[in-house]
Amino acid sequence: SQTIHQWPATLVQPVGSPLSLECTVEGTSNPNLYWYRQAAGRGLQLLFYSVGIGQISSEVPQNLSASRPQDRQFILSSKKLLLSDSGFYLCAWRVQADSGNTIYFGEGSWLTVV
Amino acid sequence: GQNIDQPTEMTATEGAIVQINCTYQTSGFNGLFWYQQHAGEAPTFLSYNVLDGLEEKGRFSSFLSRSKGYSYLLLKELQMKDSASYLCAVSDSNYQLIWGAGTKLIIKP
């Protein structure tokens, strides 16, 4: 069966510090991978998605970046965090962007920028 | 533009029935998803509709009308553990998911 894992689960970072969130998927090949952010009481905002190694699409201009160094690994990074980067970050995967294919989420990472 | 509308919050009583509505305007339609999200946790998949009609899965049912751009999630025999946010998402013409802001459901004893 397929599993998705992301880490760290919680982190508190000072403004201007770097960020690295990691996500791995097991039990499937060439998945579509996603990074979402959810601000408190708000909906899901798509940040990045990837259909293959090295292929990253950015949905929202910001100081965040994403990389996919391996087929089942997706990394969200920042060189300098802003207060507005605080939120709940979710990694997700999907077999492929096709009708009926469900998207599955990792456990989530709570980021507080202070 | 693309838009998904759901009520922000609803309150219901334990043991009762509640219907959460979702209306959408998207560029194309390739199905509609419902997810449940407990506070502080990741969303989990509940249902998928691509054809008009009602899909039943235990205490939960989901309905779709493509001509009206409308769906609802029906929860029966409500339990306290059903207190959560319920997210509606539509797969558009490019199979990208457009998400609603979610409906927070509060269950009272």
Short mmCIF file of N, CA, C and O in Angstrom, two decimals, chain B residues 3-107:
data_model
loop_
_atom_site.label_atom_id
_atom_site.label_comp_id
_atom_site.label_asym_id
_atom_site.label_seq_id
_atom_site.Cartn_x
_atom_site.Cartn_y
_atom_site.Cartn_z
N ASN B 3 -14.37 29.33 -8.79
CA ASN B 3 -14.87 29.61 -7.46
C ASN B 3 -15.62 28.43 -6.88
O ASN B 3 -16.39 27.77 -7.58
N ILE B 4 -15.35 28.15 -5.61
CA ILE B 4 -16.07 27.13 -4.86
C ILE B 4 -16.65 27.79 -3.63
O ILE B 4 -15.92 28.45 -2.88
N ASP B 5 -17.95 27.63 -3.40
CA ASP B 5 -18.61 28.24 -2.25
C ASP B 5 -19.18 27.19 -1.33
O ASP B 5 -19.90 26.28 -1.77
N GLN B 6 -18.88 27.32 -0.04
CA GLN B 6 -19.47 26.48 0.99
C GLN B 6 -19.74 27.37 2.19
O GLN B 6 -19.06 28.37 2.39
N PRO B 7 -20.72 26.99 3.02
CA PRO B 7 -20.96 27.77 4.24
C PRO B 7 -19.73 27.69 5.14
O PRO B 7 -19.04 26.67 5.19
N THR B 8 -19.48 28.76 5.87
CA THR B 8 -18.30 28.80 6.73
C THR B 8 -18.42 27.88 7.92
O THR B 8 -17.48 27.18 8.30
N GLU B 9 -19.62 27.86 8.52
CA GLU B 9 -19.81 27.08 9.74
C GLU B 9 -21.25 26.61 9.84
O GLU B 9 -22.18 27.31 9.41
N MET B 10 -21.43 25.42 10.40
CA MET B 10 -22.75 24.87 10.64
C MET B 10 -22.75 24.19 12.00
O MET B 10 -21.72 23.68 12.44
N THR B 11 -23.91 24.17 12.63
CA THR B 11 -24.07 23.51 13.92
C THR B 11 -25.21 22.51 13.82
O THR B 11 -26.24 22.79 13.21
N ALA B 12 -25.00 21.33 14.40
CA ALA B 12 -26.03 20.30 14.39
C ALA B 12 -25.98 19.54 15.71
O ALA B 12 -25.02 19.66 16.49
N THR B 13 -27.01 18.75 15.94
CA THR B 13 -27.14 18.00 17.19
C THR B 13 -26.76 16.54 16.99
O THR B 13 -27.06 15.95 15.95
N GLU B 14 -26.14 15.97 17.98
CA GLU B 14 -25.78 14.56 17.94
C GLU B 14 -27.01 13.72 17.63
O GLU B 14 -28.09 13.93 18.18
N GLY B 15 -26.84 12.75 16.70
CA GLY B 15 -27.94 11.88 16.31
C GLY B 15 -28.78 12.41 15.16
O GLY B 15 -29.56 11.66 14.56
N ALA B 16 -28.62 13.67 14.82
CA ALA B 16 -29.42 14.29 13.77
C ALA B 16 -28.77 14.09 12.40
O ALA B 16 -27.79 13.35 12.25
N ILE B 17 -29.33 14.77 11.39
CA ILE B 17 -28.82 14.76 10.01
C ILE B 17 -28.43 16.18 9.63
O ILE B 17 -29.11 17.13 10.00
N VAL B 18 -27.34 16.30 8.88
CA VAL B 18 -26.93 17.63 8.42
C VAL B 18 -26.51 17.54 6.96
O VAL B 18 -25.98 16.53 6.52
N GLN B 19 -26.81 18.58 6.21
CA GLN B 19 -26.45 18.66 4.79
C GLN B 19 -25.53 19.85 4.57
O GLN B 19 -25.89 20.98 4.90
N ILE B 20 -24.37 19.60 4.02
CA ILE B 20 -23.39 20.66 3.74
C ILE B 20 -23.36 20.88 2.23
O ILE B 20 -23.06 19.95 1.47
N ASN B 21 -23.67 22.09 1.82
CA ASN B 21 -23.76 22.40 0.39
C ASN B 21 -22.46 22.96 -0.16
O ASN B 21 -21.68 23.59 0.55
N CYS B 22 -22.29 22.74 -1.46
CA CYS B 22 -21.12 23.25 -2.16
C CYS B 22 -21.56 23.64 -3.57
O CYS B 22 -22.16 22.83 -4.28
N THR B 23 -21.33 24.87 -3.95
CA THR B 23 -21.59 25.30 -5.34
C THR B 23 -20.28 25.69 -5.97
O THR B 23 -19.37 26.18 -5.30
N TYR B 24 -20.20 25.46 -7.28
CA TYR B 24 -18.92 25.69 -7.94
C TYR B 24 -19.10 26.32 -9.32
O TYR B 24 -20.12 26.13 -9.98
N GLN B 25 -18.09 27.09 -9.70
CA GLN B 25 -17.97 27.63 -11.05
C GLN B 25 -16.52 27.42 -11.44
O GLN B 25 -15.63 28.08 -10.90
N THR B 26 -16.29 26.49 -12.35
CA THR B 26 -14.91 26.17 -12.73
C THR B 26 -14.79 26.07 -14.24
O THR B 26 -15.79 25.90 -14.95
N SER B 27 -13.56 26.15 -14.72
CA SER B 27 -13.29 25.97 -16.14
C SER B 27 -13.18 24.48 -16.40
O SER B 27 -12.12 23.88 -16.27
N GLY B 28 -14.29 23.87 -16.75
CA GLY B 28 -14.32 22.43 -16.94
C GLY B 28 -14.64 21.70 -15.65
O GLY B 28 -14.56 22.26 -14.54
N PHE B 29 -15.01 20.45 -15.81
CA PHE B 29 -15.36 19.66 -14.63
C PHE B 29 -14.96 18.21 -14.87
O PHE B 29 -15.36 17.58 -15.86
N ASN B 30 -14.16 17.70 -13.94
CA ASN B 30 -13.74 16.30 -14.01
C ASN B 30 -13.93 15.62 -12.67
O ASN B 30 -13.12 14.78 -12.27
N GLY B 31 -14.97 16.02 -11.96
CA GLY B 31 -15.29 15.33 -10.71
C GLY B 31 -15.21 16.25 -9.51
O GLY B 31 -14.56 17.30 -9.54
N LEU B 32 -15.90 15.84 -8.46
CA LEU B 32 -15.94 16.62 -7.23
C LEU B 32 -15.62 15.72 -6.05
O LEU B 32 -16.14 14.60 -5.95
N PHE B 33 -14.77 16.22 -5.17
CA PHE B 33 -14.32 15.47 -4.00
C PHE B 33 -14.82 16.13 -2.72
O PHE B 33 -14.93 17.35 -2.64
N TRP B 34 -15.05 15.29 -1.72
CA TRP B 34 -15.29 15.77 -0.35
C TRP B 34 -14.22 15.17 0.56
O TRP B 34 -13.93 13.96 0.49
N TYR B 35 -13.67 16.03 1.42
CA TYR B 35 -12.67 15.61 2.40
C TYR B 35 -13.12 16.05 3.79
O TYR B 35 -13.79 17.07 3.95
N GLN B 36 -12.70 15.28 4.78
CA GLN B 36 -12.92 15.63 6.17
C GLN B 36 -11.58 16.03 6.80
O GLN B 36 -10.57 15.37 6.56
N GLN B 37 -11.60 17.10 7.58
CA GLN B 37 -10.37 17.54 8.23
C GLN B 37 -10.65 17.87 9.69
O GLN B 37 -11.29 18.88 9.99
N HIS B 38 -10.13 17.03 10.59
CA HIS B 38 -10.22 17.35 12.00
C HIS B 38 -9.18 18.41 12.35
O HIS B 38 -8.16 18.52 11.68
N ALA B 39 -9.50 19.17 13.38
CA ALA B 39 -8.65 20.29 13.78
C ALA B 39 -7.21 19.84 14.00
O ALA B 39 -6.96 18.87 14.73
N GLY B 40 -6.28 20.52 13.35
CA GLY B 40 -4.87 20.21 13.52
C GLY B 40 -4.37 19.02 12.74
O GLY B 40 -3.20 18.64 12.89
N GLU B 41 -5.23 18.42 11.92
CA GLU B 41 -4.83 17.23 11.18
C GLU B 41 -4.95 17.47 9.67
O GLU B 41 -5.50 18.46 9.22
N ALA B 42 -4.44 16.51 8.91
CA ALA B 42 -4.53 16.59 7.46
C ALA B 42 -5.91 16.15 6.98
O ALA B 42 -6.60 15.39 7.65
N PRO B 43 -6.34 16.64 5.82
CA PRO B 43 -7.63 16.18 5.26
C PRO B 43 -7.58 14.71 4.88
O PRO B 43 -6.54 14.19 4.45
N THR B 44 -8.72 14.03 5.03
CA THR B 44 -8.83 12.64 4.60
C THR B 44 -10.00 12.52 3.63
O THR B 44 -11.03 13.18 3.79
N PHE B 45 -9.84 11.67 2.65
CA PHE B 45 -10.82 11.51 1.57
C PHE B 45 -12.12 10.91 2.08
O PHE B 45 -12.13 9.93 2.85
N LEU B 46 -13.24 11.49 1.64
CA LEU B 46 -14.56 10.95 1.97
C LEU B 46 -15.27 10.37 0.74
O LEU B 46 -15.78 9.26 0.78
N SER B 47 -15.36 11.19 -0.33
CA SER B 47 -16.17 10.74 -1.46
C SER B 47 -15.75 11.43 -2.74
O SER B 47 -15.09 12.48 -2.71
N TYR B 48 -16.18 10.82 -3.84
CA TYR B 48 -15.91 11.36 -5.18
C TYR B 48 -17.17 11.18 -6.03
O TYR B 48 -17.75 10.10 -6.06
N ASN B 49 -17.58 12.25 -6.71
CA ASN B 49 -18.72 12.19 -7.64
C ASN B 49 -18.29 12.76 -8.98
O ASN B 49 -17.69 13.84 -9.03
N VAL B 50 -18.62 12.05 -10.04
CA VAL B 50 -18.36 12.59 -11.39
C VAL B 50 -19.63 12.57 -12.23
O VAL B 50 -19.76 13.36 -13.16
N LEU B 51 -20.58 11.71 -11.88
CA LEU B 51 -21.87 11.66 -12.55
C LEU B 51 -22.96 12.19 -11.61
O LEU B 51 -22.82 12.15 -10.39
N ASP B 52 -24.04 12.68 -12.21
CA ASP B 52 -25.15 13.19 -11.40
C ASP B 52 -25.75 12.08 -10.55
O ASP B 52 -25.84 10.93 -10.98
N GLY B 53 -26.16 12.48 -9.36
CA GLY B 53 -26.84 11.51 -8.51
C GLY B 53 -26.21 11.42 -7.14
O GLY B 53 -25.35 12.21 -6.76
N LEU B 54 -26.69 10.43 -6.41
CA LEU B 54 -26.31 10.25 -5.01
C LEU B 54 -25.39 9.04 -4.86
O LEU B 54 -25.68 7.97 -5.37
N GLU B 55 -24.29 9.25 -4.14
CA GLU B 55 -23.38 8.17 -3.79
C GLU B 55 -23.44 7.97 -2.28
O GLU B 55 -23.19 8.90 -1.54
N GLU B 56 -23.79 6.76 -1.86
CA GLU B 56 -23.92 6.51 -0.44
C GLU B 56 -22.79 5.63 0.06
O GLU B 56 -22.41 4.64 -0.57
N LYS B 57 -22.26 6.03 1.23
CA LYS B 57 -21.17 5.28 1.83
C LYS B 57 -21.36 5.33 3.34
O LYS B 57 -20.89 6.21 4.03
N GLY B 58 -22.09 4.33 3.85
CA GLY B 58 -22.36 4.28 5.28
C GLY B 58 -23.23 5.45 5.73
O GLY B 58 -24.27 5.73 5.13
N ARG B 59 -22.78 6.16 6.75
CA ARG B 59 -23.57 7.30 7.26
C ARG B 59 -23.43 8.54 6.38
O ARG B 59 -24.16 9.50 6.55
N PHE B 60 -22.45 8.50 5.46
CA PHE B 60 -22.20 9.67 4.61
C PHE B 60 -22.70 9.41 3.19
O PHE B 60 -22.52 8.32 2.64
N SER B 61 -23.31 10.44 2.60
CA SER B 61 -23.73 10.39 1.20
C SER B 61 -23.32 11.69 0.53
O SER B 61 -23.28 12.74 1.19
N SER B 62 -23.04 11.61 -0.76
CA SER B 62 -22.70 12.82 -1.51
C SER B 62 -23.51 12.85 -2.79
O SER B 62 -23.68 11.84 -3.46
N PHE B 63 -24.01 14.06 -3.09
CA PHE B 63 -24.89 14.26 -4.24
C PHE B 63 -24.25 15.26 -5.19
O PHE B 63 -23.58 16.21 -4.75
N LEU B 64 -24.49 15.05 -6.49
CA LEU B 64 -23.96 15.97 -7.51
C LEU B 64 -25.02 16.28 -8.55
O LEU B 64 -25.71 15.38 -9.04
N SER B 65 -25.10 17.58 -8.91
CA SER B 65 -25.87 18.02 -10.06
C SER B 65 -24.93 18.89 -10.91
O SER B 65 -24.63 20.03 -10.55
N ARG B 66 -24.46 18.36 -12.01
CA ARG B 66 -23.51 19.09 -12.85
C ARG B 66 -24.18 20.29 -13.53
O ARG B 66 -23.56 21.34 -13.70
N SER B 67 -25.44 20.14 -13.92
CA SER B 67 -26.12 21.24 -14.60
C SER B 67 -26.29 22.44 -13.69
O SER B 67 -26.30 23.58 -14.13
N LYS B 68 -26.40 22.20 -12.39
CA LYS B 68 -26.58 23.28 -11.42
C LYS B 68 -25.26 23.69 -10.77
O LYS B 68 -25.23 24.65 -9.98
N GLY B 69 -24.19 22.99 -11.04
CA GLY B 69 -22.92 23.30 -10.38
C GLY B 69 -23.04 23.17 -8.88
O GLY B 69 -22.60 24.05 -8.13
N TYR B 70 -23.61 22.06 -8.43
CA TYR B 70 -24.01 21.94 -7.04
C TYR B 70 -23.76 20.53 -6.52
O TYR B 70 -23.98 19.54 -7.22
N SER B 71 -23.31 20.48 -5.28
CA SER B 71 -23.12 19.21 -4.60
C SER B 71 -23.49 19.39 -3.13
O SER B 71 -23.48 20.50 -2.60
N TYR B 72 -23.84 18.31 -2.48
CA TYR B 72 -23.97 18.34 -1.03
C TYR B 72 -23.43 17.07 -0.42
O TYR B 72 -23.41 16.01 -1.06
N LEU B 73 -23.01 17.19 0.81
CA LEU B 73 -22.58 16.07 1.63
C LEU B 73 -23.61 15.91 2.74
O LEU B 73 -23.91 16.87 3.45
N LEU B 74 -24.15 14.72 2.85
CA LEU B 74 -25.18 14.44 3.84
C LEU B 74 -24.61 13.51 4.90
O LEU B 74 -24.10 12.45 4.58
N LEU B 75 -24.69 13.94 6.14
CA LEU B 75 -24.19 13.13 7.25
C LEU B 75 -25.38 12.74 8.13
O LEU B 75 -26.10 13.59 8.64
N LYS B 76 -25.56 11.45 8.31
CA LYS B 76 -26.67 10.94 9.12
C LYS B 76 -26.17 10.45 10.47
O LYS B 76 -24.99 10.14 10.64
N GLU B 77 -27.11 10.34 11.41
CA GLU B 77 -26.80 9.80 12.75
C GLU B 77 -25.50 10.41 13.29
O GLU B 77 -24.55 9.71 13.63
N LEU B 78 -25.51 11.71 13.35
CA LEU B 78 -24.30 12.44 13.70
C LEU B 78 -23.72 11.97 15.04
O LEU B 78 -24.43 11.74 16.01
N GLN B 79 -22.39 11.89 15.04
CA GLN B 79 -21.64 11.54 16.24
C GLN B 79 -20.70 12.68 16.58
O GLN B 79 -20.34 13.49 15.71
N MET B 80 -20.30 12.74 17.83
CA MET B 80 -19.43 13.84 18.25
C MET B 80 -18.14 13.86 17.44
O MET B 80 -17.59 14.92 17.14
N LYS B 81 -17.67 12.68 17.04
CA LYS B 81 -16.43 12.60 16.27
C LYS B 81 -16.56 13.19 14.85
O LYS B 81 -15.56 13.37 14.16
N ASP B 82 -17.80 13.48 14.43
CA ASP B 82 -18.01 14.11 13.13
C ASP B 82 -17.71 15.61 13.16
O ASP B 82 -17.72 16.28 12.10
N SER B 83 -17.47 16.14 14.33
CA SER B 83 -17.07 17.55 14.43
C SER B 83 -15.74 17.73 13.71
O SER B 83 -14.71 17.15 14.11
N ALA B 84 -15.75 18.51 12.65
CA ALA B 84 -14.58 18.66 11.79
C ALA B 84 -14.91 19.70 10.73
O ALA B 84 -16.05 20.18 10.66
N SER B 85 -13.93 20.01 9.91
CA SER B 85 -14.19 20.82 8.72
C SER B 85 -14.36 19.89 7.53
O SER B 85 -13.69 18.85 7.45
N TYR B 86 -15.24 20.27 6.61
CA TYR B 86 -15.52 19.46 5.43
C TYR B 86 -15.19 20.29 4.20
O TYR B 86 -15.73 21.38 4.01
N LEU B 87 -14.27 19.77 3.40
CA LEU B 87 -13.74 20.50 2.25
C LEU B 87 -14.31 19.94 0.96
O LEU B 87 -14.31 18.72 0.75
N CYS B 88 -14.76 20.83 0.12
CA CYS B 88 -15.26 20.49 -1.21
C CYS B 88 -14.17 20.88 -2.22
O CYS B 88 -13.57 21.97 -2.10
N ALA B 89 -13.88 20.01 -3.18
CA ALA B 89 -12.86 20.31 -4.18
C ALA B 89 -13.33 19.82 -5.55
O ALA B 89 -13.86 18.71 -5.65
N VAL B 90 -13.11 20.62 -6.57
CA VAL B 90 -13.51 20.27 -7.94
C VAL B 90 -12.27 20.09 -8.80
O VAL B 90 -11.33 20.89 -8.73
N SER B 91 -12.27 19.03 -9.60
CA SER B 91 -11.19 18.79 -10.56
C SER B 91 -11.57 19.50 -11.85
O SER B 91 -12.61 19.21 -12.45
N ASP B 92 -10.72 20.46 -12.27
CA ASP B 92 -11.09 21.27 -13.43
C ASP B 92 -10.67 20.62 -14.75
O ASP B 92 -10.30 19.45 -14.78
N SER B 93 -10.70 21.38 -15.83
CA SER B 93 -10.42 20.81 -17.16
C SER B 93 -9.00 20.28 -17.28
O SER B 93 -8.72 19.41 -18.11
N ASN B 94 -8.08 20.78 -16.46
CA ASN B 94 -6.70 20.30 -16.44
C ASN B 94 -6.44 19.29 -15.33
O ASN B 94 -5.29 18.96 -15.04
N TYR B 95 -7.53 18.83 -14.70
CA TYR B 95 -7.45 17.87 -13.60
C TYR B 95 -6.76 18.45 -12.37
O TYR B 95 -6.30 17.71 -11.51
N GLN B 96 -6.69 19.78 -12.30
CA GLN B 96 -6.17 20.41 -11.10
C GLN B 96 -7.33 20.60 -10.12
O GLN B 96 -8.46 20.91 -10.52
N LEU B 97 -7.06 20.43 -8.84
CA LEU B 97 -8.11 20.55 -7.83
C LEU B 97 -8.27 21.99 -7.38
O LEU B 97 -7.30 22.65 -7.02
N ILE B 98 -9.51 22.48 -7.44
CA ILE B 98 -9.87 23.79 -6.91
C ILE B 98 -10.60 23.55 -5.60
O ILE B 98 -11.59 22.83 -5.56
N TRP B 99 -10.09 24.16 -4.52
CA TRP B 99 -10.59 23.87 -3.18
C TRP B 99 -11.51 24.97 -2.65
O TRP B 99 -11.24 26.16 -2.81
N GLY B 100 -12.58 24.56 -1.99
CA GLY B 100 -13.37 25.49 -1.20
C GLY B 100 -12.66 25.77 0.12
O GLY B 100 -11.71 25.07 0.49
N ALA B 101 -13.15 26.79 0.84
CA ALA B 101 -12.52 27.18 2.11
C ALA B 101 -12.88 26.23 3.24
O ALA B 101 -12.27 26.29 4.31
N GLY B 102 -13.86 25.36 3.01
CA GLY B 102 -14.24 24.40 4.04
C GLY B 102 -15.40 24.87 4.89
O GLY B 102 -15.62 26.08 5.07
N THR B 103 -16.16 23.91 5.40
CA THR B 103 -17.27 24.17 6.31
C THR B 103 -16.95 23.54 7.65
O THR B 103 -16.75 22.32 7.74
N LYS B 104 -16.90 24.36 8.68
CA LYS B 104 -16.66 23.84 10.03
C LYS B 104 -17.98 23.37 10.61
O LYS B 104 -18.92 24.14 10.76
N LEU B 105 -18.05 22.08 10.93
CA LEU B 105 -19.25 21.49 11.49
C LEU B 105 -19.07 21.28 12.98
O LEU B 105 -18.14 20.59 13.41
N ILE B 106 -19.98 21.87 13.76
CA ILE B 106 -19.95 21.74 15.21
C ILE B 106 -21.11 20.86 15.63
O ILE B 106 -22.27 21.13 15.27
N ILE B 107 -20.81 19.80 16.36
CA ILE B 107 -21.85 18.88 16.84
C ILE B 107 -22.06 19.13 18.33
O ILE B 107 -21.12 19.10 19.12
#
